CSV table of C-alpha atoms in Angstrom, one decimal:
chain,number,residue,atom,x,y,z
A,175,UNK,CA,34.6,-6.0,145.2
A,176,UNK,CA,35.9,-5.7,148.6
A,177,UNK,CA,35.7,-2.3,150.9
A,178,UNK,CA,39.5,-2.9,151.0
A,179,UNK,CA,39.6,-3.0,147.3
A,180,UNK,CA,37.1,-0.1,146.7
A,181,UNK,CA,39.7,2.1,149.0
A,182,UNK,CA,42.4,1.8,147.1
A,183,UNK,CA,44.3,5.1,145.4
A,184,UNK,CA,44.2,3.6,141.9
A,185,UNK,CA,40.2,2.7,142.5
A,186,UNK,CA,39.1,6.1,143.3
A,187,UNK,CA,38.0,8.2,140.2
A,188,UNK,CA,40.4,11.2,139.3
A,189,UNK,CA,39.5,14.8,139.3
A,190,UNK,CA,39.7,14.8,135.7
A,191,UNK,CA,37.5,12.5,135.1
A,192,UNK,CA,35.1,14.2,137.4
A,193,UNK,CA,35.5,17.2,135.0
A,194,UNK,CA,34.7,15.1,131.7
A,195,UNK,CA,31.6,13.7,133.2
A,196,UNK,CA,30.1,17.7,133.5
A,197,UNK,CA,30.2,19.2,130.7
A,198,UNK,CA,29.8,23.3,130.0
A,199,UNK,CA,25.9,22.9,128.8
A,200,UNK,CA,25.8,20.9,131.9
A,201,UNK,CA,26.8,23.4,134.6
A,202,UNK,CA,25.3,26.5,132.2
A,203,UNK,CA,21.7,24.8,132.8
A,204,UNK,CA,22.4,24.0,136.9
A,205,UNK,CA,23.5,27.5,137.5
A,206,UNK,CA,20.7,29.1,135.2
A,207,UNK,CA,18.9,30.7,137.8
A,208,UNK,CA,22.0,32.5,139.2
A,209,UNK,CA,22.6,33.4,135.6
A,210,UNK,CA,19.3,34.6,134.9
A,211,UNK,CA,19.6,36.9,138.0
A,212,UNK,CA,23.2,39.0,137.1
A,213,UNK,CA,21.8,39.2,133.6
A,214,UNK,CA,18.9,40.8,134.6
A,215,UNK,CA,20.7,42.9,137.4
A,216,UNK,CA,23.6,44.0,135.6
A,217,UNK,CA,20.8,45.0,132.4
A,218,UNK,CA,19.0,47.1,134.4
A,219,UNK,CA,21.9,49.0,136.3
A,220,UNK,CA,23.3,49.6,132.8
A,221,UNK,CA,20.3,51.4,131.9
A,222,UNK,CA,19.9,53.3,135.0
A,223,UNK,CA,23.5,54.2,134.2
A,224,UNK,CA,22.9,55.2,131.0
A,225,UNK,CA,20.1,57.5,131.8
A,226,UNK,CA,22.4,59.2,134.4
A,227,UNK,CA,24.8,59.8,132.0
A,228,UNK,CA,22.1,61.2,129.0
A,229,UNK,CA,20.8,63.8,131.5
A,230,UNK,CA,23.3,64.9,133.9
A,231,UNK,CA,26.5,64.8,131.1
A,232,UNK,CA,25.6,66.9,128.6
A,233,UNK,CA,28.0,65.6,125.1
A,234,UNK,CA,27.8,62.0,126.0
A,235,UNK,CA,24.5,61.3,124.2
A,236,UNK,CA,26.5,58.8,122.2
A,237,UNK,CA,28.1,56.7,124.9
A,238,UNK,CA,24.7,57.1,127.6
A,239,UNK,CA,22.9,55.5,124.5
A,240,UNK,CA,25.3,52.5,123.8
A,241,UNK,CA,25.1,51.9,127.7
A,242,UNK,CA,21.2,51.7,127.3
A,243,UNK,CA,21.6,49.4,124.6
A,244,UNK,CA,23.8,47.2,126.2
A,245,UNK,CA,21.6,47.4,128.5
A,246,UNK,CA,18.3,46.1,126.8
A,247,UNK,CA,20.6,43.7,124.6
A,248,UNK,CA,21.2,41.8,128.2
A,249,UNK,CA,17.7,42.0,129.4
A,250,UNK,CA,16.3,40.5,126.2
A,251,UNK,CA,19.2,37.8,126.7
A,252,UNK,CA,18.1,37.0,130.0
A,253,UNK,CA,14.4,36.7,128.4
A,254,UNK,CA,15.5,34.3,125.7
A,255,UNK,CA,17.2,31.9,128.2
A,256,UNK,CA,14.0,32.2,130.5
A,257,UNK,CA,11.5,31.8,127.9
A,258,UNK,CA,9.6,29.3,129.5
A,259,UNK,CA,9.2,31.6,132.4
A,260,UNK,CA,8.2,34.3,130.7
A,261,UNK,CA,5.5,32.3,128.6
A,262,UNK,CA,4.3,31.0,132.1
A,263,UNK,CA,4.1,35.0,133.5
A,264,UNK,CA,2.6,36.9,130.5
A,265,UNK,CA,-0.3,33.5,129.8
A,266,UNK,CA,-0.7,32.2,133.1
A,267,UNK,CA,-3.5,33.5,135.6
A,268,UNK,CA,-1.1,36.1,136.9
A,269,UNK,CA,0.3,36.5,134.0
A,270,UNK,CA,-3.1,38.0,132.3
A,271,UNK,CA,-3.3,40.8,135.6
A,272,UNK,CA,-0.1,41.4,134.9
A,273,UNK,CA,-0.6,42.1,131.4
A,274,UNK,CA,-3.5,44.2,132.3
A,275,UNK,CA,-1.3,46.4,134.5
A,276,UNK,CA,1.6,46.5,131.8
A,277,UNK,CA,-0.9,48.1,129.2
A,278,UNK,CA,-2.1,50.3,131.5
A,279,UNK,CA,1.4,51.3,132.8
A,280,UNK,CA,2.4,51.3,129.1
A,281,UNK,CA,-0.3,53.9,127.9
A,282,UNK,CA,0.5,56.3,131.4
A,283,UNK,CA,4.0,56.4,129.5
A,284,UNK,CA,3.3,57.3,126.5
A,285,UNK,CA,0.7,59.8,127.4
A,286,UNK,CA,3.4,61.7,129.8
A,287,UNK,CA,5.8,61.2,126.7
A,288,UNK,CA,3.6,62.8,124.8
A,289,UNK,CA,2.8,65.8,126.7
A,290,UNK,CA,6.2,66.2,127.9
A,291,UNK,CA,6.9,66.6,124.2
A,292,UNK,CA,4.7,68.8,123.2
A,293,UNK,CA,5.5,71.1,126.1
A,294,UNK,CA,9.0,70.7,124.8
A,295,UNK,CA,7.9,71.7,121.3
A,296,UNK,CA,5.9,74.7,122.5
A,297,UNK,CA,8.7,75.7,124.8
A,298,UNK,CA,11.1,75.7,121.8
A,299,UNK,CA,9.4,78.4,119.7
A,300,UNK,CA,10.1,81.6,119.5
A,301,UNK,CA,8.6,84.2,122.4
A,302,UNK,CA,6.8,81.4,124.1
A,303,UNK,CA,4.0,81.5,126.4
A,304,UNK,CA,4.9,82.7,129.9
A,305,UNK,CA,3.0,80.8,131.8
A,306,UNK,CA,5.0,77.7,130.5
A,307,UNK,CA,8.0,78.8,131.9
A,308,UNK,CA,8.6,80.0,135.3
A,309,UNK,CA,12.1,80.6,136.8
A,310,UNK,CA,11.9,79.5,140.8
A,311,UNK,CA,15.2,80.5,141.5
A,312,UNK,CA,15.8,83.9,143.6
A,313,UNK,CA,17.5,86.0,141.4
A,314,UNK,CA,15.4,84.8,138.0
A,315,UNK,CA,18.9,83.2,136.1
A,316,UNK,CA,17.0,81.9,133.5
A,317,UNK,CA,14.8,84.5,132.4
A,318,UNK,CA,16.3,87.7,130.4
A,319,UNK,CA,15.8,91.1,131.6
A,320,UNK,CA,12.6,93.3,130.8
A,321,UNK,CA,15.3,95.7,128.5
A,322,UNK,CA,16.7,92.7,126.5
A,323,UNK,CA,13.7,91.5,125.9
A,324,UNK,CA,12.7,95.1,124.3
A,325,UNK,CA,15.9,94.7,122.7
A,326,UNK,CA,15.5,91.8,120.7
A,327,UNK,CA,11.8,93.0,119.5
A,328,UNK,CA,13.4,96.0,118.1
A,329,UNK,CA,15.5,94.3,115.9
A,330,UNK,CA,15.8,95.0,112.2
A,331,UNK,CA,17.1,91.8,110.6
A,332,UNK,CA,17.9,88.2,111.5
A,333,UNK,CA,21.1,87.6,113.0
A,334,UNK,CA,23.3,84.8,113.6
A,335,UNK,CA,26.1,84.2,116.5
A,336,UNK,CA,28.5,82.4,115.9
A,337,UNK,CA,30.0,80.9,119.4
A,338,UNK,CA,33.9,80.1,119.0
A,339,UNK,CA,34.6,77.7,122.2
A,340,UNK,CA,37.9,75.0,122.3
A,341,UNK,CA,35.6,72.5,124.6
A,342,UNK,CA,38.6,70.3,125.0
A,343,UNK,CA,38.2,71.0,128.9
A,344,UNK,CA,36.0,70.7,131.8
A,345,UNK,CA,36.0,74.0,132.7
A,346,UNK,CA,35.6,75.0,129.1
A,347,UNK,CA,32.8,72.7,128.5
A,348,UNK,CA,31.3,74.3,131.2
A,349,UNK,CA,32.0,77.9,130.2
A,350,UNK,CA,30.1,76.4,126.7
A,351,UNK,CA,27.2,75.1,128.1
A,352,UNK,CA,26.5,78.1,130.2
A,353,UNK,CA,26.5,80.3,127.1
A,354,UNK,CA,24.3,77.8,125.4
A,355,UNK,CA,21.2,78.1,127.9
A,356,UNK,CA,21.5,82.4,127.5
A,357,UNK,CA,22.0,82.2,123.9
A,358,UNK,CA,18.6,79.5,123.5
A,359,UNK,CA,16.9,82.0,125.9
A,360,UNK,CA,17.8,84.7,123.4
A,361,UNK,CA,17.1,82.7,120.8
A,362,UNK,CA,13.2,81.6,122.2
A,363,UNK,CA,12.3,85.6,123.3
A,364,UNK,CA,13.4,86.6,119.5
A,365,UNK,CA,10.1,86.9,118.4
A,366,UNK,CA,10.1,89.3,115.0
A,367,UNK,CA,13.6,88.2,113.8
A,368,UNK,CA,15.4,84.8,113.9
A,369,UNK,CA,18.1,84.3,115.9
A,370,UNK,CA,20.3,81.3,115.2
A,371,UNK,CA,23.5,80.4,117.0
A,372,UNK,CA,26.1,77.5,116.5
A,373,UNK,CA,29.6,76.1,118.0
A,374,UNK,CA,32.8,76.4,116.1
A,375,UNK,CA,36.0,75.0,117.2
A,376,UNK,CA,38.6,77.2,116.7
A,377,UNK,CA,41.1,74.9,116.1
A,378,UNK,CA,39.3,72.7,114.4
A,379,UNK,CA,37.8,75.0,111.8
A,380,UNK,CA,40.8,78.3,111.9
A,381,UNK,CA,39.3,79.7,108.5
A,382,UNK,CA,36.0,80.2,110.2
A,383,UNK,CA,37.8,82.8,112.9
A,384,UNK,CA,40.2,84.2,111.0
A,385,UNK,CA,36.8,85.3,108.3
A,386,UNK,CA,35.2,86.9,111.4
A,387,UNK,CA,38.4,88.4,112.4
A,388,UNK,CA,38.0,86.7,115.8
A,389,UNK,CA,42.0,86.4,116.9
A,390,UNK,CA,40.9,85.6,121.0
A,391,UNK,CA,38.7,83.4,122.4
A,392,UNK,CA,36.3,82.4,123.7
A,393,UNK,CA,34.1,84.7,121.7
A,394,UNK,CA,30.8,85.8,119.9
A,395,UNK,CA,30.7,86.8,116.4
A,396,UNK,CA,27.4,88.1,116.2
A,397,UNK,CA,26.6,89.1,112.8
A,398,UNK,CA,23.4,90.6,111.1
A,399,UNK,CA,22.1,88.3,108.1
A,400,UNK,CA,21.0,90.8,105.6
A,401,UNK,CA,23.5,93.6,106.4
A,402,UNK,CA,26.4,91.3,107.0
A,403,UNK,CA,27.3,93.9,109.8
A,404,UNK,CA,29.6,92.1,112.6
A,405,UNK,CA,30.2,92.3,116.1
A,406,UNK,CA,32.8,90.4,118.0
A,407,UNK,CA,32.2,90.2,121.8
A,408,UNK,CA,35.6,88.8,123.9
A,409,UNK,CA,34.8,86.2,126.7
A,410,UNK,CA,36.3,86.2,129.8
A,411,UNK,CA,38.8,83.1,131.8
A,412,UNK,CA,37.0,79.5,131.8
A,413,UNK,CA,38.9,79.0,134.5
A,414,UNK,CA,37.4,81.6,136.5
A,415,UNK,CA,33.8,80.7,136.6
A,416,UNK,CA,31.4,79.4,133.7
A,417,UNK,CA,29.9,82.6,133.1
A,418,UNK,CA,32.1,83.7,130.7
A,419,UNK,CA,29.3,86.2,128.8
A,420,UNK,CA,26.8,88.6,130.0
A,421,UNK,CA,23.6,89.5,128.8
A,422,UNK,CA,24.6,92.8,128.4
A,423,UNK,CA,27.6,91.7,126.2
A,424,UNK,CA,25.6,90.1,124.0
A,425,UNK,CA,22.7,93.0,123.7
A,426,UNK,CA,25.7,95.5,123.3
A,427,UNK,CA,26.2,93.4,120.2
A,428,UNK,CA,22.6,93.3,118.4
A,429,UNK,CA,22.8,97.4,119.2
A,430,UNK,CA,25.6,97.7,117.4
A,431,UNK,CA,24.9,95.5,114.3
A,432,UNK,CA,21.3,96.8,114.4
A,433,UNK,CA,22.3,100.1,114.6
A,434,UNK,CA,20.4,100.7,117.5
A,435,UNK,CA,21.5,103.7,119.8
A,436,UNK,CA,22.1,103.1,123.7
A,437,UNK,CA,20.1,105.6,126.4
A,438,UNK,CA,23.1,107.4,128.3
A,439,UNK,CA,22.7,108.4,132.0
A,440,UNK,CA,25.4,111.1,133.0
A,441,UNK,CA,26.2,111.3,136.8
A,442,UNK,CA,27.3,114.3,137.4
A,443,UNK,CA,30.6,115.1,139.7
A,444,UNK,CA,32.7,117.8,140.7
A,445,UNK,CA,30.5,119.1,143.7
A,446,UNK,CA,31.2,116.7,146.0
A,447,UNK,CA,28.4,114.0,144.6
A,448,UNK,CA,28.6,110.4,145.7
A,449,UNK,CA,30.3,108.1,143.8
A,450,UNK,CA,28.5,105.4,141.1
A,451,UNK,CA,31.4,103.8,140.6
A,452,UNK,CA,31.8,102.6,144.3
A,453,UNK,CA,29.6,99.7,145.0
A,454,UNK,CA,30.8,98.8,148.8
A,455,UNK,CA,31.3,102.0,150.4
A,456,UNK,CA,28.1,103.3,152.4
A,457,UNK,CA,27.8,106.2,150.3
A,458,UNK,CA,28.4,105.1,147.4
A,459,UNK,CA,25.7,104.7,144.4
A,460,UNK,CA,27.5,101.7,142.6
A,461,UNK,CA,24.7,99.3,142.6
A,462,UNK,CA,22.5,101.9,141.0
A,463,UNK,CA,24.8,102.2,138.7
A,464,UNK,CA,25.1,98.5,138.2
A,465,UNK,CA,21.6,98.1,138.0
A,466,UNK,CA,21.3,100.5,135.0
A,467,UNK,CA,24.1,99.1,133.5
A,468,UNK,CA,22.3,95.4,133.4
A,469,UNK,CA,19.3,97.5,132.0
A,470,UNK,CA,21.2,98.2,128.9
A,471,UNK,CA,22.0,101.7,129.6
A,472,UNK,CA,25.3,103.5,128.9
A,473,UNK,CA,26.7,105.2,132.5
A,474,UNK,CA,28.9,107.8,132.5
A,475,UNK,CA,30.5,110.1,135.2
A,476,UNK,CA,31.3,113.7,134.0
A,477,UNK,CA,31.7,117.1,135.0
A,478,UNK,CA,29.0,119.8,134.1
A,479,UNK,CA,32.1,121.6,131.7
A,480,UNK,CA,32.4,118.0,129.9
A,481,UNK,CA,28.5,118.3,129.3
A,482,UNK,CA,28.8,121.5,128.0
A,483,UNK,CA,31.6,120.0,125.7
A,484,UNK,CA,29.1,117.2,124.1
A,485,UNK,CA,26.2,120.0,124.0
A,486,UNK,CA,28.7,121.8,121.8
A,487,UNK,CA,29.4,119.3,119.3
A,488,UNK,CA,25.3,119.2,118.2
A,489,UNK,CA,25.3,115.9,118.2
A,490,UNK,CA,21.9,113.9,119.6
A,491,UNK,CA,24.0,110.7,120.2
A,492,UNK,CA,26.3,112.3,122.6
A,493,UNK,CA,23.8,113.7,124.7
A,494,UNK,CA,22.9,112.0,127.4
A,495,UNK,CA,19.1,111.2,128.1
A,496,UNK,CA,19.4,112.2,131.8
A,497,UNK,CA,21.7,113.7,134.4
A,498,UNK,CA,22.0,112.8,137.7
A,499,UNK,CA,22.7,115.4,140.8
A,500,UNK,CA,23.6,112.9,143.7
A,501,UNK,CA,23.6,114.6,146.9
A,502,UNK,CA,25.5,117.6,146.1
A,503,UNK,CA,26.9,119.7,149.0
A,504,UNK,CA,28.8,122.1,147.0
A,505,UNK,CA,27.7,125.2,145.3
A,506,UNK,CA,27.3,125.7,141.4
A,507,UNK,CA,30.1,127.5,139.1
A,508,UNK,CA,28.6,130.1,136.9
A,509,UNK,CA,30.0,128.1,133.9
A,510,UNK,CA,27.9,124.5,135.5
A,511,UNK,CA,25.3,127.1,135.7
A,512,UNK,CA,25.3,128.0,131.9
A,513,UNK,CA,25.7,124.4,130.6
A,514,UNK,CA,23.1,123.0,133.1
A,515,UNK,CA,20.8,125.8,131.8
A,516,UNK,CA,21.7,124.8,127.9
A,517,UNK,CA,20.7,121.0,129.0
A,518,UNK,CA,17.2,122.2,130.4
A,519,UNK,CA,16.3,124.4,127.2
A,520,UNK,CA,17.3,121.7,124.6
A,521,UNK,CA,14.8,119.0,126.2
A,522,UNK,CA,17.2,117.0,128.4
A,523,UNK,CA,15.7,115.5,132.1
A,524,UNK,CA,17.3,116.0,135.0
A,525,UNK,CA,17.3,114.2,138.3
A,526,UNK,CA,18.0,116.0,141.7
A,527,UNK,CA,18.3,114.3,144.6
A,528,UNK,CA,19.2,116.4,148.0
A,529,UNK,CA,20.4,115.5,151.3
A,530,UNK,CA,18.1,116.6,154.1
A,531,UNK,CA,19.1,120.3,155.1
A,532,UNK,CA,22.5,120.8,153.2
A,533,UNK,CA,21.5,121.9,149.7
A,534,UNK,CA,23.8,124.5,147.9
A,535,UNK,CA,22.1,127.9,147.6
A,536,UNK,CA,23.2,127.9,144.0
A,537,UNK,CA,20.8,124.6,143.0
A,538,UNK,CA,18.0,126.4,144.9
A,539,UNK,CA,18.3,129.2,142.9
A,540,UNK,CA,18.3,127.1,139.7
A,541,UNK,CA,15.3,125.3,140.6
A,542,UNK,CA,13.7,128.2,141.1
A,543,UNK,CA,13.8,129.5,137.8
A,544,UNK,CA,11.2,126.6,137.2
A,545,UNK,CA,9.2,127.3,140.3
A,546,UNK,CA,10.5,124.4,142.3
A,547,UNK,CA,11.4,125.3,146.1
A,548,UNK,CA,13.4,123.3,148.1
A,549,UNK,CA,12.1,123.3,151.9
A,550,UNK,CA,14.0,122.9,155.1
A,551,UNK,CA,13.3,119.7,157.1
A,552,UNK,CA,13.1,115.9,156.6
A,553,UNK,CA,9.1,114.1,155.4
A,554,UNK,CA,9.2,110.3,155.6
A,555,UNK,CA,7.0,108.2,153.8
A,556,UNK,CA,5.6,106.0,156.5
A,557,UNK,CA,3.2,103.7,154.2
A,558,UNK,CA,6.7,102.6,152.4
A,559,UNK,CA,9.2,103.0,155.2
A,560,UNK,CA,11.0,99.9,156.2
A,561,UNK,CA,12.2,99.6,159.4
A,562,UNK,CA,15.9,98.7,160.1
């Protein structure tokens, strides 16, 4: 055949044809390598993805598993198609080092499985050790206070809290797993009684509420197992911040249930004493106040005649444990006088504090009924002084 003949339109294959000659097999096994490569990449992001999702997305569990899975399905594809390969690594030469280093990789896993499990399990017990758990942040968020702690050793009987969250929501989801780290804390420092806790849906399961009485939420019900005695402590706004519940909140409740009595601390007012209720102003006493309300204790401002009042009724609950004189500049009333007096002769402790050079005449005189005198002047402490 002539080059003139070979160049002719109607001698030239077609693209079809072209296409019919390679089949699918054909071009499967020439781009094999490229293959083998987005199998394995895309199998390991998928994993890496997965893992992500199991421990920074708390609720997808399910779908951060199937992720893994898919994951592992197209790694062990990409091993089946490169089988040869694989035979070639794992019984070659290098293949035998590397199988060395694989077990030894391979045990370092499972032993660090292992202990991170059993430190998981140890963790998970009731009143665990303290030296496996130690709170790094500033302001200790994940450890209770010294009082609820007390708290839940003085209980009398198991209880149960029953959480009622609608976790429909980001921020709601967020308000629930908030309240679900403080209620496992309370749950692993509960060391004479058990103290179980679980999520209800109030739409979802109505009955459940409306049983409990629980008409707003979100909400605790936290009721006692044996007595059947409930509490129902009222949330605030998801939408405001995730810390919808307070320790205190929820130690108010197990008081209650337990029939255990609050410690009251009267401040007293009416002689010009600052203020525990202001916690910005520079005289004011409100982050003392604050402080002992976080300790569990119940804070009350009242006059000397309102003491006198509770004294009255002869009832120890009503009486506070201790009253607090802070810095008063203005003298006592004979009727302050007699109730202050009726305090000190039943037991009750009270707590002066003086500024320097400007105590009432009338509080000398009472402390001087117990032999307590009240100098002129100002004494610093220099050992404990902190300079501004």
């Amino acid at each position: 055949m002539s080059t003139e003949q070979q160049n002719r339109p109607e001698s030239r294959p077609s693209a079809d044809s072209i296409r019919q000659k390679t089949s699918v097999i054909s071009s499967l096994r020439k781009n094999s390598q490229s293959i083998r490569q987005a199998l394995a990449f895309v199998g390991v992001g998928a994993i890496a993805f997965g893992a992500l999702i199991w421990i920074f997305l708390r609720g997808l569990e399910g779908p951060a598993f199937i992720v893994v899975g898919v994951g592992f399905g197209l790694l062990a594809i990409d091993a089946i198609i490169s089988l040869a390969t694989v035979r070639q690594a794992v019984f070659g030469r290098r293949g035998r080092y590397g199988f060395n280093t694989a077990i030894v990789f391979i045990a370092f896993l499972a032993i660090a499985v292992i202990v991170n499990f059993a430190l998981f399990q140890a963790l998970d017990r009731p009143n665990p050790a303290g030296w496996l758990r130690i709170d790094t942040t500033a302001t200790k968020q994940f450890l209770l206070e010294e009082q609820v702690v007390n708290t839940l050793g003085n209980l009398k009987e198991p209880v149960k809290i029953t959480a009622f969250f609608v976790t429909n929501t980001a921020a709601d989801a967020a308000a629930w797993r908030d309240t679900q780290d403080m209620l496992s804390e309370f749950r692993r420092r509960s060391s004479v009684y058990d103290l179980s806790f679980e999520l209800v849906d109030p739409d979802l399961n109505p009955n459940v509420a409306t049983a409990l009485g629980v008409t707003r939420f979100p909400a605790l019900a936290i009721e006692g197992v044996e007595s059947r005695r409930t509490e129902i402590v009222v949330g605030g706004n998801p939408g405001d911040g995730p810390d919808v519940f307070t320790e205190q909140q929820v130690v108010t409740g197990l008081l209650v249930i337990n029939q255990i009595a609050q410690k009251m601390v009267a401040f007293i007012t009416g002689h010009s004493e600052r203020d525990v209720t202001d916690p910005v102003g520079s005289t004011g006493l409100g982050l003392a106040g604050a402080a002992l309300g976080r300790e569990n204790y119940i804070v009350l401002v009242e006059t000397l005649q309102e003491l006198g009042t509770r004294m009255t009724l002869g009832d120890p609950q009503q009486i506070p444990a201790v009253i607090v004189f802070a810095g008063p500049v203005q003298e006592l009333l004979p009727i302050d006088q007699q109730a202050l007096l009726t305090y000190a002769r039943s037991g009750g402790s009270i707590l002066f504090m003086f500024e320097p050079d400007e105590t009432p005449d009338t509080f000398k005189q009472f402390l001087s009924r117990y032999a307590v005198s009240i100098g002129d002047g100002e004494a610093a402490d220099i050992a404990s002084f902190v300079a501004p």
